[in-house]
């Protein structure tokens, strides 16, 4: 059984769902999931659809060309079709914090994530033993102010060599360059803490503790040139109280980071995310 996922958006107009459903039926497909949303303010129609095909070999290129020459042209659609036969490749970028890395690799090893990890890259050597224990190649690419261009060139070389589809920054403590972002638009996933009010600097949990915050959180988003302001994929929060120490806040925050990042990766892998104007639609 071959399965595809279709993501599309266009100006809202009559007949889109009927036309797409008929197209799938005419090509011997069976729709097993469909969801849609209309942004009334901008008059944009969004849809996510999953379909199964009973053919032994699905001619994906023929299907894409047929869809493009008919419905895409008719409705002026922006669209993507993905097949379940292709397993995405995900590179992990890390620094010294290990909690997100351990969590991702544990889920990967157990088969929870339908993805291949060709390598782990870091600007430090601290986490190499973890990569070795999971038998995943580890590349040490140091980054300094003077060597940043060379480091970026090496990163891009590795990403192209291994045909990586997307990147996860599992607490990678370096700013991603515009060049790398342009090569992987909406394909670099980051994770960081979330506070209201915002606490910047090297020790945000210490600042939050001193202010007596009642809620801490984590946010996962796609990376853009605007630092920590890319389209949000997943968020979560936890309540804290005056009885908890700074270490308690840090531990709780790291738990949130692990869960939020894992869910963001799953949303991306399952093609549940659509980005429009720096905002995401998540089809749960």
Short mmCIF file of C-alpha atoms in Angstrom, two decimals:
data_model
loop_
_atom_site.label_atom_id
_atom_site.label_comp_id
_atom_site.label_asym_id
_atom_site.label_seq_id
_atom_site.Cartn_x
_atom_site.Cartn_y
_atom_site.Cartn_z
CA UNK A 1 0.00 0.00 0.00
CA UNK A 2 1.47 3.32 -1.11
CA UNK A 3 0.62 6.43 0.85
CA UNK A 4 1.01 10.12 0.04
CA UNK A 5 0.54 13.30 2.04
CA UNK A 6 -0.62 16.42 0.22
CA UNK A 7 -0.17 19.92 1.69
CA UNK A 8 -1.64 22.85 -0.22
CA UNK A 9 -2.92 26.40 0.09
CA UNK A 10 -4.48 28.94 -2.24
CA UNK A 11 -7.07 31.70 -2.28
CA UNK A 12 -10.31 30.46 -0.79
CA UNK A 13 -12.89 29.61 -3.45
CA UNK A 14 -15.67 27.16 -4.12
CA UNK A 15 -15.00 23.58 -5.21
CA UNK A 16 -11.45 22.96 -3.98
CA UNK A 17 -12.19 19.98 -1.72
CA UNK A 18 -14.47 18.37 -4.32
CA UNK A 19 -11.89 18.82 -7.07
CA UNK A 20 -9.02 17.37 -5.03
CA UNK A 21 -11.17 14.43 -3.82
CA UNK A 22 -12.21 13.64 -7.39
CA UNK A 23 -8.59 13.80 -8.55
CA UNK A 24 -7.54 11.27 -5.90
CA UNK A 25 -10.45 8.95 -6.79
CA UNK A 26 -9.72 9.17 -10.53
CA UNK A 27 -6.14 8.09 -9.80
CA UNK A 28 -7.29 5.04 -7.79
CA UNK A 29 -6.55 6.58 -4.40
CA UNK A 30 -8.49 6.34 -1.16
CA UNK A 31 -8.50 9.37 1.16
CA UNK A 32 -7.85 8.28 4.76
CA UNK A 33 -7.43 11.74 6.32
CA UNK A 34 -8.44 15.23 5.32
CA UNK A 35 -8.44 18.50 7.23
CA UNK A 36 -8.75 22.10 6.12
CA UNK A 37 -8.75 25.64 7.45
CA UNK A 38 -9.72 29.01 6.04
CA UNK A 39 -7.92 32.16 7.16
CA UNK A 40 -10.80 34.62 6.87
CA UNK A 41 -8.61 37.68 7.30
CA UNK A 42 -6.40 36.83 4.33
CA UNK A 43 -8.90 34.65 2.43
CA UNK A 44 -6.47 31.72 2.25
CA UNK A 45 -7.58 28.09 2.14
CA UNK A 46 -5.26 25.45 3.66
CA UNK A 47 -5.61 21.69 3.38
CA UNK A 48 -3.77 18.54 4.46
CA UNK A 49 -4.73 15.22 2.95
CA UNK A 50 -3.49 11.64 3.26
CA UNK A 51 -4.33 9.05 0.62
CA UNK A 52 -3.51 5.40 0.02
CA UNK A 53 -3.04 3.80 -3.39
CA UNK A 54 -3.39 0.06 -3.92
CA UNK A 55 -0.97 -0.10 -6.84
CA UNK A 56 2.23 -2.10 -6.38
CA UNK A 57 4.35 0.79 -7.64
CA UNK A 58 3.10 4.37 -7.37
CA UNK A 59 4.25 6.58 -10.24
CA UNK A 60 4.73 9.65 -8.06
CA UNK A 61 6.12 11.82 -10.85
CA UNK A 62 3.11 11.08 -13.04
CA UNK A 63 0.79 11.91 -10.15
CA UNK A 64 2.61 15.18 -9.46
CA UNK A 65 2.58 16.21 -13.12
CA UNK A 66 -1.12 15.41 -13.45
CA UNK A 67 -1.94 17.37 -10.29
CA UNK A 68 0.19 20.31 -11.41
CA UNK A 69 -1.30 20.52 -14.90
CA UNK A 70 -4.89 20.41 -13.63
CA UNK A 71 -5.71 21.53 -10.09
CA UNK A 72 -2.60 23.58 -9.38
CA UNK A 73 -3.22 25.55 -12.54
CA UNK A 74 -6.97 25.83 -11.92
CA UNK A 75 -6.73 27.10 -8.34
CA UNK A 76 -3.25 28.72 -8.40
CA UNK A 77 -2.11 26.44 -5.56
CA UNK A 78 1.10 26.32 -3.58
CA UNK A 79 1.56 22.62 -2.88
CA UNK A 80 3.79 19.73 -1.89
CA UNK A 81 3.30 15.96 -2.16
CA UNK A 82 5.26 13.57 0.05
CA UNK A 83 5.42 9.78 -0.08
CA UNK A 84 5.76 7.42 2.88
CA UNK A 85 8.34 5.39 0.97
CA UNK A 86 11.03 8.02 1.48
CA UNK A 87 12.58 8.16 4.96
CA UNK A 88 13.83 11.70 5.75
CA UNK A 89 17.40 12.32 6.88
CA UNK A 90 17.86 14.46 10.01
CA UNK A 91 21.17 15.95 11.16
CA UNK A 92 21.62 16.82 14.83
CA UNK A 93 23.62 19.89 15.87
CA UNK A 94 24.66 19.98 19.55
CA UNK A 95 27.04 21.79 21.89
CA UNK A 96 27.46 20.71 25.54
CA UNK A 97 23.94 20.17 26.91
CA UNK A 98 23.01 16.51 26.54
CA UNK A 99 19.37 16.21 27.68
CA UNK A 100 17.72 16.81 24.30
CA UNK A 101 20.29 14.66 22.50
CA UNK A 102 19.73 11.68 24.82
CA UNK A 103 15.96 12.02 24.45
CA UNK A 104 16.04 12.17 20.65
CA UNK A 105 18.46 9.25 20.33
CA UNK A 106 16.39 7.15 22.75
CA UNK A 107 13.27 7.73 20.66
CA UNK A 108 15.27 7.08 17.49
CA UNK A 109 16.70 3.82 18.80
CA UNK A 110 13.27 2.58 19.90
CA UNK A 111 11.80 3.24 16.43
CA UNK A 112 9.54 6.05 17.59
CA UNK A 113 10.94 8.45 15.00
CA UNK A 114 10.65 7.42 11.35
CA UNK A 115 13.88 9.10 10.35
CA UNK A 116 17.54 8.37 9.61
CA UNK A 117 20.27 10.26 11.49
CA UNK A 118 23.39 10.25 9.27
CA UNK A 119 25.52 12.25 11.71
CA UNK A 120 25.77 14.44 14.80
CA UNK A 121 27.71 17.70 14.54
CA UNK A 122 29.08 19.76 17.41
CA UNK A 123 31.32 22.72 18.07
CA UNK A 124 32.65 20.82 21.12
CA UNK A 125 33.85 17.28 21.80
CA UNK A 126 31.89 16.80 25.04
CA UNK A 127 29.03 14.77 23.52
CA UNK A 128 31.09 12.55 21.23
CA UNK A 129 30.86 9.56 23.65
CA UNK A 130 27.06 9.69 23.36
CA UNK A 131 27.22 9.59 19.57
CA UNK A 132 29.70 6.72 19.75
CA UNK A 133 27.44 4.75 22.10
CA UNK A 134 24.62 4.99 19.55
CA UNK A 135 26.98 4.20 16.63
CA UNK A 136 26.26 7.50 14.89
CA UNK A 137 29.09 9.39 13.14
CA UNK A 138 30.21 12.48 15.06
CA UNK A 139 31.80 15.51 13.44
CA UNK A 140 33.62 18.12 15.50
CA UNK A 141 33.45 21.49 13.76
CA UNK A 142 34.81 24.20 16.10
CA UNK A 143 33.34 27.67 15.72
CA UNK A 144 35.15 30.87 16.64
CA UNK A 145 34.74 34.43 15.44
CA UNK A 146 37.66 33.95 13.06
CA UNK A 147 36.76 30.45 11.80
CA UNK A 148 32.97 30.85 11.44
CA UNK A 149 33.01 31.03 7.58
CA UNK A 150 35.15 27.88 7.36
CA UNK A 151 32.94 26.11 9.92
CA UNK A 152 29.82 27.00 7.94
CA UNK A 153 31.39 25.72 4.73
CA UNK A 154 32.22 22.41 6.44
CA UNK A 155 28.67 22.14 7.81
CA UNK A 156 27.18 22.67 4.36
CA UNK A 157 29.60 20.18 2.85
CA UNK A 158 28.52 17.48 5.33
CA UNK A 159 24.83 18.26 4.90
CA UNK A 160 25.07 17.98 1.12
CA UNK A 161 27.29 14.91 1.24
CA UNK A 162 24.78 13.05 3.42
CA UNK A 163 21.74 14.45 1.57
CA UNK A 164 20.22 15.78 4.78
CA UNK A 165 16.58 16.88 4.56
CA UNK A 166 16.38 18.87 7.77
CA UNK A 167 18.40 19.89 10.83
CA UNK A 168 17.57 19.81 14.53
CA UNK A 169 19.42 22.14 16.89
CA UNK A 170 19.37 20.04 20.07
CA UNK A 171 20.65 22.89 22.24
CA UNK A 172 23.27 23.98 19.72
CA UNK A 173 24.60 27.22 21.20
CA UNK A 174 25.63 29.02 18.02
CA UNK A 175 23.77 31.48 15.84
CA UNK A 176 22.94 29.93 12.47
CA UNK A 177 24.17 31.97 9.51
CA UNK A 178 21.87 33.40 6.82
CA UNK A 179 23.60 31.19 4.24
CA UNK A 180 22.66 27.96 6.05
CA UNK A 181 19.13 29.23 6.72
CA UNK A 182 18.65 30.03 3.03
CA UNK A 183 19.76 26.49 2.12
CA UNK A 184 17.26 24.97 4.57
CA UNK A 185 14.22 27.28 4.78
CA UNK A 186 11.73 26.02 7.38
CA UNK A 187 13.92 22.95 7.74
CA UNK A 188 16.00 23.91 10.79
CA UNK A 189 14.25 23.23 14.10
CA UNK A 190 15.38 24.94 17.31
CA UNK A 191 14.40 24.61 20.98
CA UNK A 192 14.72 27.10 23.82
CA UNK A 193 13.14 28.09 27.11
CA UNK A 194 10.14 30.42 27.25
CA UNK A 195 9.48 32.96 29.97
CA UNK A 196 6.99 35.76 30.52
CA UNK A 197 8.47 38.22 31.16
CA UNK A 198 11.47 37.34 29.02
CA UNK A 199 14.78 36.73 30.75
CA UNK A 200 17.81 36.97 28.49
CA UNK A 201 21.42 36.19 29.23
CA UNK A 202 23.44 33.18 30.28
CA UNK A 203 21.36 32.26 33.34
CA UNK A 204 17.67 32.83 32.55
CA UNK A 205 16.45 30.37 35.19
CA UNK A 206 18.35 32.23 37.89
CA UNK A 207 16.74 35.50 36.79
CA UNK A 208 13.31 33.86 36.65
CA UNK A 209 13.77 32.41 40.13
CA UNK A 210 14.65 35.82 41.54
CA UNK A 211 11.51 37.30 39.99
CA UNK A 212 9.37 34.51 41.41
CA UNK A 213 7.86 33.32 38.13
CA UNK A 214 4.87 30.99 38.35
CA UNK A 215 5.13 29.44 34.89
CA UNK A 216 8.09 28.23 32.86
CA UNK A 217 7.96 26.87 29.34
CA UNK A 218 9.70 25.76 26.17
CA UNK A 219 9.26 26.72 22.53
CA UNK A 220 10.33 24.90 19.38
CA UNK A 221 10.37 26.83 16.13
CA UNK A 222 11.87 26.97 12.66
CA UNK A 223 15.02 29.06 12.45
CA UNK A 224 14.94 32.34 10.54
CA UNK A 225 17.35 35.26 10.36
CA UNK A 226 15.34 36.91 13.15
CA UNK A 227 16.87 35.34 16.25
CA UNK A 228 14.40 33.06 18.11
CA UNK A 229 11.50 34.61 16.21
CA UNK A 230 10.79 31.97 13.57
CA UNK A 231 7.47 30.18 13.00
CA UNK A 232 6.45 28.33 16.19
CA UNK A 233 5.91 24.56 15.87
CA UNK A 234 5.28 23.49 19.47
CA UNK A 235 5.10 24.97 22.98
CA UNK A 236 4.36 23.78 26.48
CA UNK A 237 4.40 25.17 30.03
CA UNK A 238 4.63 23.95 33.62
CA UNK A 239 3.69 25.67 36.85
CA UNK A 240 6.32 26.33 39.50
CA UNK A 241 6.10 27.68 43.02
CA UNK A 242 8.16 29.45 45.67
CA UNK A 243 8.99 26.08 47.24
CA UNK A 244 11.13 25.04 44.28
CA UNK A 245 14.82 25.81 43.94
CA UNK A 246 16.74 27.04 40.93
CA UNK A 247 17.83 23.45 40.26
CA UNK A 248 14.18 22.38 40.32
CA UNK A 249 13.32 25.03 37.73
CA UNK A 250 16.23 23.99 35.51
CA UNK A 251 15.26 20.30 35.74
CA UNK A 252 11.62 21.05 34.95
CA UNK A 253 12.67 23.31 32.10
CA UNK A 254 14.86 20.63 30.57
CA UNK A 255 12.02 18.10 30.76
CA UNK A 256 9.82 20.55 28.88
CA UNK A 257 12.52 21.16 26.28
CA UNK A 258 12.85 17.42 25.60
CA UNK A 259 9.10 16.88 25.16
CA UNK A 260 8.48 20.01 23.12
CA UNK A 261 11.41 19.33 20.77
CA UNK A 262 10.39 15.69 20.29
CA UNK A 263 6.83 16.73 19.42
CA UNK A 264 8.08 19.38 17.00
CA UNK A 265 10.23 16.77 15.24
CA UNK A 266 7.24 14.41 14.98
CA UNK A 267 5.03 17.16 13.54
CA UNK A 268 7.69 17.92 10.94
CA UNK A 269 8.28 14.25 10.08
CA UNK A 270 4.56 13.54 9.77
CA UNK A 271 4.08 16.54 7.46
CA UNK A 272 1.65 18.16 9.86
CA UNK A 273 3.17 21.66 9.64
CA UNK A 274 2.35 24.36 7.13
CA UNK A 275 4.15 27.71 7.26
CA UNK A 276 2.51 30.88 6.00
CA UNK A 277 3.77 34.42 6.70
CA UNK A 278 6.00 33.38 9.63
CA UNK A 279 3.10 31.55 11.23
CA UNK A 280 2.42 27.81 11.36
CA UNK A 281 -0.69 25.73 11.00
CA UNK A 282 -0.39 22.39 12.82
CA UNK A 283 -2.80 19.67 11.68
CA UNK A 284 -3.00 17.45 14.78
#
